[in-house]
Coordinates of C-alpha atoms in Angstrom, one line a residue:
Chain B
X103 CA -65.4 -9.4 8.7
X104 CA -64.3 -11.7 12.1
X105 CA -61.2 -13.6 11.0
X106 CA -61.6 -16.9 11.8
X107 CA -59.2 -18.3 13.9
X108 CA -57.4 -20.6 11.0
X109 CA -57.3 -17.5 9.2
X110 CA -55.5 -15.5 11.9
X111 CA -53.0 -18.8 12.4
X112 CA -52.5 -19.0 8.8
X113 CA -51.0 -15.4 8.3
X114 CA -48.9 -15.7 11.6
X115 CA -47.3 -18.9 10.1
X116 CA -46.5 -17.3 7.0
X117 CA -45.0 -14.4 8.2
X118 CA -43.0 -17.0 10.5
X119 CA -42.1 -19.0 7.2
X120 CA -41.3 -15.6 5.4
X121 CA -38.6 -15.0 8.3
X122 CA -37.4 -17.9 7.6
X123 CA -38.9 -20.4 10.2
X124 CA -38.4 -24.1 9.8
X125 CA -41.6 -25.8 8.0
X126 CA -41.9 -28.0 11.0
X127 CA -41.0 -25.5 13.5
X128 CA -43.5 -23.4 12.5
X129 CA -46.5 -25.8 12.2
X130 CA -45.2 -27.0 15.9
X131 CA -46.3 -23.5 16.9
X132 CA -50.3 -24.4 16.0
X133 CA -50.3 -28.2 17.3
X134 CA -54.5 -27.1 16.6
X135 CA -54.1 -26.2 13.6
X136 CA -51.5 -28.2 12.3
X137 CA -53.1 -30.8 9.8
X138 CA -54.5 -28.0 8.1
X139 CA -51.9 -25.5 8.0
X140 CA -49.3 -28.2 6.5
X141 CA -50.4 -28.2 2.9
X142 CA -51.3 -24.5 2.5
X143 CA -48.3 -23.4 3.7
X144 CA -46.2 -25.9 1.3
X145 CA -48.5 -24.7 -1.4
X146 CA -47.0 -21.1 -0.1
X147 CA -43.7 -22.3 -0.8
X148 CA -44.5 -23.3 -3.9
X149 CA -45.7 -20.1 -5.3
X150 CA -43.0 -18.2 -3.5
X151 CA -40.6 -20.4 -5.0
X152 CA -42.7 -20.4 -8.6
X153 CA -43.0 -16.6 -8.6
X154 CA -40.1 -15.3 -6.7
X155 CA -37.9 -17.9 -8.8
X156 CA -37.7 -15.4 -11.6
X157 CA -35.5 -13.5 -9.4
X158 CA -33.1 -11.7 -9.3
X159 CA -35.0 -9.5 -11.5
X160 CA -33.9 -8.5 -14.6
X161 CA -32.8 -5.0 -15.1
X162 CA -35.7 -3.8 -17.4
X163 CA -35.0 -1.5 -20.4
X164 CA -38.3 0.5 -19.6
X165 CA -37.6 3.4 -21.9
X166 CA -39.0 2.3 -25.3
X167 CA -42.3 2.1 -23.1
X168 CA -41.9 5.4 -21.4
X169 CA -41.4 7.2 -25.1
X170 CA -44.5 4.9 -26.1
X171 CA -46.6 7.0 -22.9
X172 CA -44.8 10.1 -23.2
X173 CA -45.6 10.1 -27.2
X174 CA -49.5 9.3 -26.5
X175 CA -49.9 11.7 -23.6
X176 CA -48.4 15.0 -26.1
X177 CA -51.1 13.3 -28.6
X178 CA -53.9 13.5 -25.7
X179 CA -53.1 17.1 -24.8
X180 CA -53.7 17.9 -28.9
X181 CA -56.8 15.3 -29.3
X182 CA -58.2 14.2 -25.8
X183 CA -62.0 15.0 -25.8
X184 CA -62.8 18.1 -23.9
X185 CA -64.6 17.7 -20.8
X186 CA -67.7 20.0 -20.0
X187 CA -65.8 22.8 -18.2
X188 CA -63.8 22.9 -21.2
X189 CA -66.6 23.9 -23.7
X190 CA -67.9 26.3 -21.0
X191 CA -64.6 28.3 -21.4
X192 CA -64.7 28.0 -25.1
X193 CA -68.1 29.4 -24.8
X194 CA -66.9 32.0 -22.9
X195 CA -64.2 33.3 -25.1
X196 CA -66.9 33.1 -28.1
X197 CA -69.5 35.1 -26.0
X198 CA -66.2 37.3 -25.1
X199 CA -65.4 37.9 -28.4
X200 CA -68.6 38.5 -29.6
X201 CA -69.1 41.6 -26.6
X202 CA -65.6 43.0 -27.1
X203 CA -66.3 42.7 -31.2
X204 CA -69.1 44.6 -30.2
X205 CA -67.8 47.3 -27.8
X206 CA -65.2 48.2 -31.1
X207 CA -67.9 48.3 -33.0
X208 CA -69.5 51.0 -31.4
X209 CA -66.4 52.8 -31.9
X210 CA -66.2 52.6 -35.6
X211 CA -66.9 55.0 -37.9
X212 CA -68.6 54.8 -41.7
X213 CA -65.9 53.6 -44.2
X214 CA -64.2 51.0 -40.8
X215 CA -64.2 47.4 -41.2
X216 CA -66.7 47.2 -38.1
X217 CA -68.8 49.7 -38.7
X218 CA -71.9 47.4 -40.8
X219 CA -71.5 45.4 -37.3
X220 CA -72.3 48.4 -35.5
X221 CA -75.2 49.4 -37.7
X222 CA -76.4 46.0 -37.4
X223 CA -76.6 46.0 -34.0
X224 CA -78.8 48.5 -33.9
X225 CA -81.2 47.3 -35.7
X226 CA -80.5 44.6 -33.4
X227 CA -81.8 47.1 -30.6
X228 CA -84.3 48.8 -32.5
X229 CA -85.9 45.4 -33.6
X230 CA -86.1 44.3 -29.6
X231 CA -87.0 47.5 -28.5
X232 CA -90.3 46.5 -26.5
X233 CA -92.4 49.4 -27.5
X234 CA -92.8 52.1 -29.7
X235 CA -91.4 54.6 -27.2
X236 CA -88.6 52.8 -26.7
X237 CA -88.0 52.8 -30.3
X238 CA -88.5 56.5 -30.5
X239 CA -85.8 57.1 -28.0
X240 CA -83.2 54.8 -29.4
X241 CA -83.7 55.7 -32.8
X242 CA -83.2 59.8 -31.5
X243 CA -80.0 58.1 -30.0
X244 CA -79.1 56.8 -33.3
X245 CA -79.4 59.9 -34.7
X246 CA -77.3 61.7 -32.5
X247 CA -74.5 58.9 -32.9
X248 CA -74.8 59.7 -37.0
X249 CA -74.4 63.5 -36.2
X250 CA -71.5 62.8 -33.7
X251 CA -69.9 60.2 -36.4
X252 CA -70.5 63.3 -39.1
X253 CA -68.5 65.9 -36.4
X254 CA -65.8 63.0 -35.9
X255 CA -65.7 62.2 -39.6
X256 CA -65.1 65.9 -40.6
X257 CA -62.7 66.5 -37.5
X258 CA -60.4 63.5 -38.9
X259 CA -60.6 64.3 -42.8
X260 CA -62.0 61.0 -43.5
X261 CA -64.3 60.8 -46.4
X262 CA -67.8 59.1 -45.7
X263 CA -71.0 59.8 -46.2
X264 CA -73.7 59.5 -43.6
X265 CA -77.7 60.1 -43.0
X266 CA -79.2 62.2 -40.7
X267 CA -82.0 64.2 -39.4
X268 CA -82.4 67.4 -37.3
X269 CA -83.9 70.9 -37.1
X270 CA -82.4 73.5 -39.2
X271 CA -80.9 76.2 -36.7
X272 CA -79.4 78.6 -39.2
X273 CA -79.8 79.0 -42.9
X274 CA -78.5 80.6 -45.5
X275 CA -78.0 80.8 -49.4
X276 CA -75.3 78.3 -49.5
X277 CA -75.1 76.6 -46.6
X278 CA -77.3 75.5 -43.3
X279 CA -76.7 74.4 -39.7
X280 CA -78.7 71.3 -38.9
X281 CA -78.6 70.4 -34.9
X282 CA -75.1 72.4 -34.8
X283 CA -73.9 71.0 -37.6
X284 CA -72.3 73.6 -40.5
X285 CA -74.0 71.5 -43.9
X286 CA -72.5 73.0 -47.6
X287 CA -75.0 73.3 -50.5
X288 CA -77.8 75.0 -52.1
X289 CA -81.0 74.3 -50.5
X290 CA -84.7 75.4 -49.4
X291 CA -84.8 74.5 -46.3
X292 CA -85.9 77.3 -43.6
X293 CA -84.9 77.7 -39.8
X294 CA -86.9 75.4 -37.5
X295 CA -87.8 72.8 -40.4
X296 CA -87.0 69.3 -39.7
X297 CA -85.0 67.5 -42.2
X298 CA -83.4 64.6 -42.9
X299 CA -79.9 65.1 -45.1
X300 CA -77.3 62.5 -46.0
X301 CA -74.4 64.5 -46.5
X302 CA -70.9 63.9 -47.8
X303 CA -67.9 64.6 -45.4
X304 CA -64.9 65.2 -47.1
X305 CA -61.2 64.7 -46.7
X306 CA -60.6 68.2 -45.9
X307 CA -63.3 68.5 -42.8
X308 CA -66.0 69.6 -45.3
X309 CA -69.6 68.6 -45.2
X310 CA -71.5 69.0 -48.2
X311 CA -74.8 68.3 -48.5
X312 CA -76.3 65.1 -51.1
X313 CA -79.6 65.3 -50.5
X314 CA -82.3 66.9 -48.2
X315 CA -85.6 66.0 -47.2
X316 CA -88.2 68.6 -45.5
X317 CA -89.9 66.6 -42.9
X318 CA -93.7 67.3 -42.4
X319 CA -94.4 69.1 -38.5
X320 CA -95.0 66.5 -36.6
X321 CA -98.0 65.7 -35.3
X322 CA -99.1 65.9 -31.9
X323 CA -102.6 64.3 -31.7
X324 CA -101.8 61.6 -34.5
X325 CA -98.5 59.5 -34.8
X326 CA -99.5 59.0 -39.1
X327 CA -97.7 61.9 -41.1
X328 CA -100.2 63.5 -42.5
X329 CA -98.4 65.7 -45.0
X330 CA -96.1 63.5 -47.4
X331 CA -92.3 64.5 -46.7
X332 CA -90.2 66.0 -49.9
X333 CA -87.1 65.2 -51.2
X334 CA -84.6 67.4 -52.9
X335 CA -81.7 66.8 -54.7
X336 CA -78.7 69.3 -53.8
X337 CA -78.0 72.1 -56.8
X338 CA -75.3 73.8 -57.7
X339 CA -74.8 77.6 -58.1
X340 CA -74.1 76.6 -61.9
X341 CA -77.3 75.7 -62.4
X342 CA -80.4 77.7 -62.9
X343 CA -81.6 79.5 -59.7
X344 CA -85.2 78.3 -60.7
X345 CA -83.9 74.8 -60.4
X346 CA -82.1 75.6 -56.7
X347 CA -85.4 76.7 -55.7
X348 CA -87.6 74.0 -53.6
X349 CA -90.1 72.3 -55.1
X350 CA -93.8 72.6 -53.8
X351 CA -94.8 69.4 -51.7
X352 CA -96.4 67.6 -54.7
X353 CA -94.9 64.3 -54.1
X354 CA -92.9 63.9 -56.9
X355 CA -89.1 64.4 -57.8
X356 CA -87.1 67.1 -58.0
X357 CA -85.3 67.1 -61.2
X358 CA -81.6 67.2 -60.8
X359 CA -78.6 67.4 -62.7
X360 CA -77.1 63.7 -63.2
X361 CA -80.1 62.3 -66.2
X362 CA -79.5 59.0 -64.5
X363 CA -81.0 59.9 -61.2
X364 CA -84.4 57.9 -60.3
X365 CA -87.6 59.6 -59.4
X366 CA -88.5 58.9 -55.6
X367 CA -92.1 57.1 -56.3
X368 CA -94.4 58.8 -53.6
X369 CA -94.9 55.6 -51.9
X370 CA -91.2 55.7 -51.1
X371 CA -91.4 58.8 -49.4
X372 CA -91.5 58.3 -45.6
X373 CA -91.1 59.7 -42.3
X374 CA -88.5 57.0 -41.9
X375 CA -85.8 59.4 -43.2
X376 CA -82.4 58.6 -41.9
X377 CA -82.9 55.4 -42.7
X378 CA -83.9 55.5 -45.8
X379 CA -81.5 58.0 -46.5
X380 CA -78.7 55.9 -45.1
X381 CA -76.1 55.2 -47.4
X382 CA -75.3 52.3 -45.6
X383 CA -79.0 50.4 -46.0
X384 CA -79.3 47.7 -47.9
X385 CA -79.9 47.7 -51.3
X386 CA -83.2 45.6 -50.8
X387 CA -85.1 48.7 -49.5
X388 CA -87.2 50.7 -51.6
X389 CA -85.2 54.0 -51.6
X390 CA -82.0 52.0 -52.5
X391 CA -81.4 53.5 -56.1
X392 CA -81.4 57.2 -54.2
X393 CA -79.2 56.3 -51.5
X394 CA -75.9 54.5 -53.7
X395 CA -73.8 57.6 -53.0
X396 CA -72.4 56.9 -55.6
X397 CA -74.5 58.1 -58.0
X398 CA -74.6 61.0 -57.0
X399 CA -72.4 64.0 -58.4
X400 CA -70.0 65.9 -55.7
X401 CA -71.3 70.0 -56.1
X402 CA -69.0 71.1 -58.5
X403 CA -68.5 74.3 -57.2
X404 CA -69.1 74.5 -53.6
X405 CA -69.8 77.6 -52.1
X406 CA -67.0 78.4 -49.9
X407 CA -66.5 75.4 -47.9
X408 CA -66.0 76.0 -44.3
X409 CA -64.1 73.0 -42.6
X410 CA -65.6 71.4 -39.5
X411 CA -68.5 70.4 -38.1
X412 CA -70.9 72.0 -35.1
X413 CA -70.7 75.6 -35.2
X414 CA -69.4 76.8 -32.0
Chain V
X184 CA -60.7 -3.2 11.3
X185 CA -58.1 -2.3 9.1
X186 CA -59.1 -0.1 6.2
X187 CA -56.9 0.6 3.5
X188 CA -55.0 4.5 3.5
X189 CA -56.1 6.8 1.5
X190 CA -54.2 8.5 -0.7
X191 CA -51.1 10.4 0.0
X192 CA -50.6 13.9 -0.5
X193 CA -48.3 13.5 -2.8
X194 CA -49.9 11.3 -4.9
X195 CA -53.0 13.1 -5.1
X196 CA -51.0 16.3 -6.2
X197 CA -49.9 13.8 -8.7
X198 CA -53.1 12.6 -9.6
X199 CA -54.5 16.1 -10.1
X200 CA -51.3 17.0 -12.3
X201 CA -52.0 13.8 -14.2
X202 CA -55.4 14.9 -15.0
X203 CA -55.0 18.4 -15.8
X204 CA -52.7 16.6 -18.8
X205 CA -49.4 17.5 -17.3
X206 CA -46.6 16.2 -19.3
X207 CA -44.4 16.5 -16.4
X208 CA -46.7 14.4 -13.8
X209 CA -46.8 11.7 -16.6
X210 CA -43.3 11.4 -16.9
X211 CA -43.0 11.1 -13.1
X212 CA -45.8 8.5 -12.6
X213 CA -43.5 6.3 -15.1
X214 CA -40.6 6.8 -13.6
X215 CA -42.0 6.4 -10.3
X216 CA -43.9 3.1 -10.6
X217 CA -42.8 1.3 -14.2
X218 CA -40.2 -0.5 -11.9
X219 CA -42.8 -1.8 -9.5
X220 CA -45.1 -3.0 -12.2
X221 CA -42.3 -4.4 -14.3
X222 CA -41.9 -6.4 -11.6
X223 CA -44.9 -7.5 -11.1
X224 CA -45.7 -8.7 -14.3
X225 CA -42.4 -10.0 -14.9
X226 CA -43.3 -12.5 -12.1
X227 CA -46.9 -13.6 -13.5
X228 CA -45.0 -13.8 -17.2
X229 CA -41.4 -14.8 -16.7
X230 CA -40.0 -12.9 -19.9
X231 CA -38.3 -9.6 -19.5
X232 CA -39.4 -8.4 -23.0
X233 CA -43.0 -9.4 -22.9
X234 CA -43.0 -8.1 -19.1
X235 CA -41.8 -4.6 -21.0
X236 CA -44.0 -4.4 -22.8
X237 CA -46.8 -5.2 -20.7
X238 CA -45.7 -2.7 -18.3
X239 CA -45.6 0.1 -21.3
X240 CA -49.5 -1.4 -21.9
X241 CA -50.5 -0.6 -18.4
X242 CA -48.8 3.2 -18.6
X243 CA -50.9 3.5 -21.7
X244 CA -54.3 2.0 -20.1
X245 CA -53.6 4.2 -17.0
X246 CA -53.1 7.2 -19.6
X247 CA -56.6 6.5 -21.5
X248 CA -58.0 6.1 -18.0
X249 CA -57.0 9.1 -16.4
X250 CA -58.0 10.8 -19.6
X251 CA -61.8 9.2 -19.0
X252 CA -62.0 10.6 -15.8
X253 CA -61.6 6.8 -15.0
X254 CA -59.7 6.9 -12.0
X255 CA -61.7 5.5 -9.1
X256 CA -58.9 4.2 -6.5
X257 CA -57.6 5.9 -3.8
X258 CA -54.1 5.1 -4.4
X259 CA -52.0 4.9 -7.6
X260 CA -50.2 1.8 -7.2
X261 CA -53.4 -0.1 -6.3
X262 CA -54.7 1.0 -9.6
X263 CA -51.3 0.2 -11.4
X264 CA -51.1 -3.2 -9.9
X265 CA -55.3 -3.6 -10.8
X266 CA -54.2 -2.4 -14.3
X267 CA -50.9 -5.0 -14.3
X268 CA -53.1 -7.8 -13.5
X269 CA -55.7 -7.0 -16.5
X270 CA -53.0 -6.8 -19.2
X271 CA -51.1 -10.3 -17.6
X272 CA -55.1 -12.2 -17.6
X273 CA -55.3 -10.5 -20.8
X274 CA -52.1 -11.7 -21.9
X275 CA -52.6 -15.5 -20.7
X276 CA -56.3 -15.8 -22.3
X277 CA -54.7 -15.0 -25.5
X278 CA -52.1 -17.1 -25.2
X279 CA -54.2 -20.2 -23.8
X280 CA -53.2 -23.6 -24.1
X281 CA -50.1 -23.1 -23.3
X282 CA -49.8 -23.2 -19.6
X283 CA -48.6 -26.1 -17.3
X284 CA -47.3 -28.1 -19.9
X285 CA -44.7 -30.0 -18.2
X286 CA -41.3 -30.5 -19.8
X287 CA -40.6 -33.8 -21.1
X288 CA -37.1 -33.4 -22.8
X289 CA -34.6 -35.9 -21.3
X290 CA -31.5 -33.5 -20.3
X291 CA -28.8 -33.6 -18.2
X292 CA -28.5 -33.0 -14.3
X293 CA -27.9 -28.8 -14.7
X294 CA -30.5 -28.8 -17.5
X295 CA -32.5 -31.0 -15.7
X296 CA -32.8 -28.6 -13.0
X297 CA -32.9 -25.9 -14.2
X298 CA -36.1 -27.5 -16.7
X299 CA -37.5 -28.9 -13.6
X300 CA -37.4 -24.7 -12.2
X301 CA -38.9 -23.8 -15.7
X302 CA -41.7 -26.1 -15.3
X303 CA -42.3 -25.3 -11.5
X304 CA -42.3 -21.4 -12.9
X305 CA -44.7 -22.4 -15.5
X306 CA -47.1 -25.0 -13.4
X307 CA -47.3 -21.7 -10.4
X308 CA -48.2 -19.7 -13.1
X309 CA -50.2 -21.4 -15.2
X310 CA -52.4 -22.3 -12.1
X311 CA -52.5 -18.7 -11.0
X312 CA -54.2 -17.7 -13.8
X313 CA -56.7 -20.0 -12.9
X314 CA -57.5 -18.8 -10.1
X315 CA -60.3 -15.8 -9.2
X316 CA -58.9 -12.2 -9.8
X317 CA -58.7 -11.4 -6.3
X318 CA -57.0 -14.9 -5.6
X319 CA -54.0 -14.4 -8.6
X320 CA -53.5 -10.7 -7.2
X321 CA -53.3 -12.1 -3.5
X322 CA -50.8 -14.3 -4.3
X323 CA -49.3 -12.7 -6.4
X324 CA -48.8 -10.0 -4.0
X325 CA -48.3 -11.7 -0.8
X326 CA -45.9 -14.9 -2.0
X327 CA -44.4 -13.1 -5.8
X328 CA -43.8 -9.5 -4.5
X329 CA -43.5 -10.5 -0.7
X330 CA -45.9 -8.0 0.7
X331 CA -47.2 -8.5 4.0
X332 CA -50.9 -8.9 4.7
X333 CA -51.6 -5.0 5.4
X334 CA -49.2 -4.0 2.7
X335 CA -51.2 -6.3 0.4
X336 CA -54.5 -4.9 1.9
X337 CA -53.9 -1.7 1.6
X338 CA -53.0 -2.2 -2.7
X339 CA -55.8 -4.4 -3.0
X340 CA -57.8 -2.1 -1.6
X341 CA -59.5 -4.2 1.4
X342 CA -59.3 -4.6 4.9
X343 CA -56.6 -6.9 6.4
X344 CA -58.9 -9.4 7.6
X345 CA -60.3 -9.8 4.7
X346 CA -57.0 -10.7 2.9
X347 CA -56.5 -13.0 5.6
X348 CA -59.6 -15.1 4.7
X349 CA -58.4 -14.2 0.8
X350 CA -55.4 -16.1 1.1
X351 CA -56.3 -19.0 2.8
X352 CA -59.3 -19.3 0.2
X353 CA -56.6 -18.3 -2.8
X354 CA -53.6 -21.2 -1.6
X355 CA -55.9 -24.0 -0.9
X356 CA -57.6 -23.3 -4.4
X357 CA -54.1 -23.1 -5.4
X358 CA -53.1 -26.2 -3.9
X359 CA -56.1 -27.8 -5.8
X360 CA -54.8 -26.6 -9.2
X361 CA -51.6 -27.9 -8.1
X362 CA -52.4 -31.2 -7.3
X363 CA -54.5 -31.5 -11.0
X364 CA -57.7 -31.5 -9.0

């Protein structure tokens, strides 16, 4: 914007008045402008003298106000809406919490507070695996965590009881090594079977076998079992050798001690052992009434426990 | 042309306290600039308490503000004295009729003075808030808080020419209002 030259006059005359110029005098210094000036700068004396006339000022009490701000800003910082960044960091800590929830989890064992997270996640991981091999190599990792959690179970003395599967290294009349691992109980099973057992550590380092289930071989050309797996109850050496002895593949139960145990119906037998073994499954799946551990008897007399877990 | 200044450092590390919610930098911006703005509204009101309390309004407006990411000035006590002239219009169109009424009790020559001040107080006033927003704040600025034309410029937040042209525009209107025209 150009100021006009009235303009320009006009704030030089002011500033003259406001240094205390004479009215006259200073309109004498813009003979031009003169008329004009006149009543705009007596108007400016006006509201000089009409605003400025409340002076001296008043010594303000200003505090009640500053508690007033002071008590509203400590109100903000509780309620004031949260901008964008701020949800971004809260989503953060959530996602955060959710990982390092999840890193734990890995680290729990059967019987911990986090351990159904762990086993949910990976179902998680076995549900998004993108193809069947995939899911054949996680779920052999799975396994090896459950025989890993069985060696750190028994190492620790906590009680637990977990699901496996493996090959059966070493047997004998009371006791076999599946995958390195030293299992208690009377069984069937021979060296270089494939079984899945859900075993029973106890507080004293002690595995003892629940149950055990001979896998059929697998098959190379076809992925279908062909040959339904068996399931078999764990005996004691109080009972009967004829009822210690494995049962034919027919399909059907193995009768065991406790009257209240259930029959596995064939269709329930599957390949899917450790899961369905798992003593952690839920109790919507089909095998459920086998796999509530506790329903099942301890051995009363264990054949001479050995503590620990692999064999060295 | 003269533009106004930007912000000073200082101010804008207050600014950037004030909106990260820091007690501290809210305490200072009061201190700092409740005396100003008392001031200025105590000038467009004439009481002390209502100017208080004004003055605590436009803290808690600049508060809610700052808080809505509604800060769009470049300096603080531009804003303040934009947020001081709100609450005082406010405060006048609440309060309507009651400007330039003239005092008509007889009284003697002390109390007739100091009635006849009174009245000139209210009559400025009362035509001030007449005026255009930019208008009451230039005059209010240049002839109630005796800023010069840049100083003025630079809180209203326009070049110093253009305050120029403001003025002359804002005291012949003035005059106008004066006069009962």
């Amino acid at each position: 914007m150009n100021p006009s030259d009235f303009d320009l006059a006009l704030d030089q005359a002011l500033q003259l008045r406001a240094s205390g110029l004479d009215l006259e005098a200073c309109l004498a210094r813009f003979p031009q402008h003169a008329q004009a000036l006149r009543p705009l700068l007596e108007t400016a004396d006006l509201a000089s003298s009409g605003l400025a006339a409340a002076m001296p000022l008043p010594t303000p009490d200003l505090a009640p106000g500053r508690a007033r701000l002071m008590a509203a800003a400590r109100g903000g910082r509780r309620s004031a809406p949260a901008p964008a960044w701020r949800w971004a960091a809260a989503a953060i800590v959530a996602i955060s919490l959710v990982l390092a929830t999840g890193a734990v989890a890995t680290r729990a064992l059967p019987g911990d507070l986090l351990y159904p997270v762990k086993r949910a996640l990976e179902d998680a991981q076995l549900t998004m695996a993108p193809d069947p091999d995939a899911r054949a190599t996680l779920r052999a990792e799975l396994n090896t965590r459950r025989q890993n959690e069985v060696e750190t179970l028994g190492t620790l003395g906590r009680e637990a009881v977990v699901a496996f599967e493996g090959r059966v290294e070493d047997s004998t009349r009371s006791a076999l090594v599946v995958d390195g691992i030293r299992i208690e109980g009377i069984h069937s099973a021979e060296v270089g079977e494939r079984v899945s057992v859900r075993v029973r550590v106890t507080a004293t380092g002690v595995i003892l076998e629940e149950l055990i289930r001979i896998e059929p071989p697998r098959p190379t050309a076809s992925p279908e079992p062909t040959v339904p797996p068996v399931t078999r109850r764990p005996t004691t050496s109080a009972l009967p050798a004829a009822t210690r002895t494995a049962q034919p593949a027919t399909g059907t139960a193995v009768p065991t001690r406790e009257p209240s145990a259930t029959p596995i119906p064939a269709a329930e037998r599957t390949t899917e052992t450790p899961a369905a073994m798992d003593p952690t499954a839920a109790p919507a799946r089909p095998s459920a009434t086998l796999d509530q551990p506790t329903t099942l008897p301890r051995p009363t007399e264990p054949p001479t426990p050995t503590p620990g877990g692999r064999r060295p | 042309m003269t533009r106004a200044h930007p912000m000073s450092t200082d101010e804008a590390a207050l600014l950037r306290r004030l909106r990260a919610n820091d007690l501290a930098a809210v305490a200072e911006l009061h201190d700092r600039y409740a005396p100003a703005v008392f001031a200025y509204v105590y000038r467009r009101v004439g009481e002390q308490h209502l100017a208080e309390d004004l003055t605590a309004d436009v803290f808690l407006k600049a508060l809610e503000a700052l808080r809505r990411g509604r800060f769009a000035h470049s300096a603080l006590m531009a804003w303040l004295y934009r947020l001081a002239h709100n609450r005082v219009v406010d405060h006048y169109r609440k309060q309507r009729p009651q400007v330039t009424l003239p005092d008509d009790h007889p009284a003697t020559d002390d109390v007739q003075a100091a009635t006849q001040e009174r009245a000139l107080h209210r009559s400025v006033r009362g035509a001030l808030n007449r005026l255009t927003d930019d208008q009451q704040q230039v005059i209010a600025l240049r002839f109630g808080e005796g800023k010069t034309a840049a100083e003025t410029a630079r809180l209203l937040q326009k070049t110093e020419e253009a305050v120029w042209a403001l003025q002359h525009r804002s005291l012949a209107a003035l005059r106008r209002l004066l006069e009962g025209r």
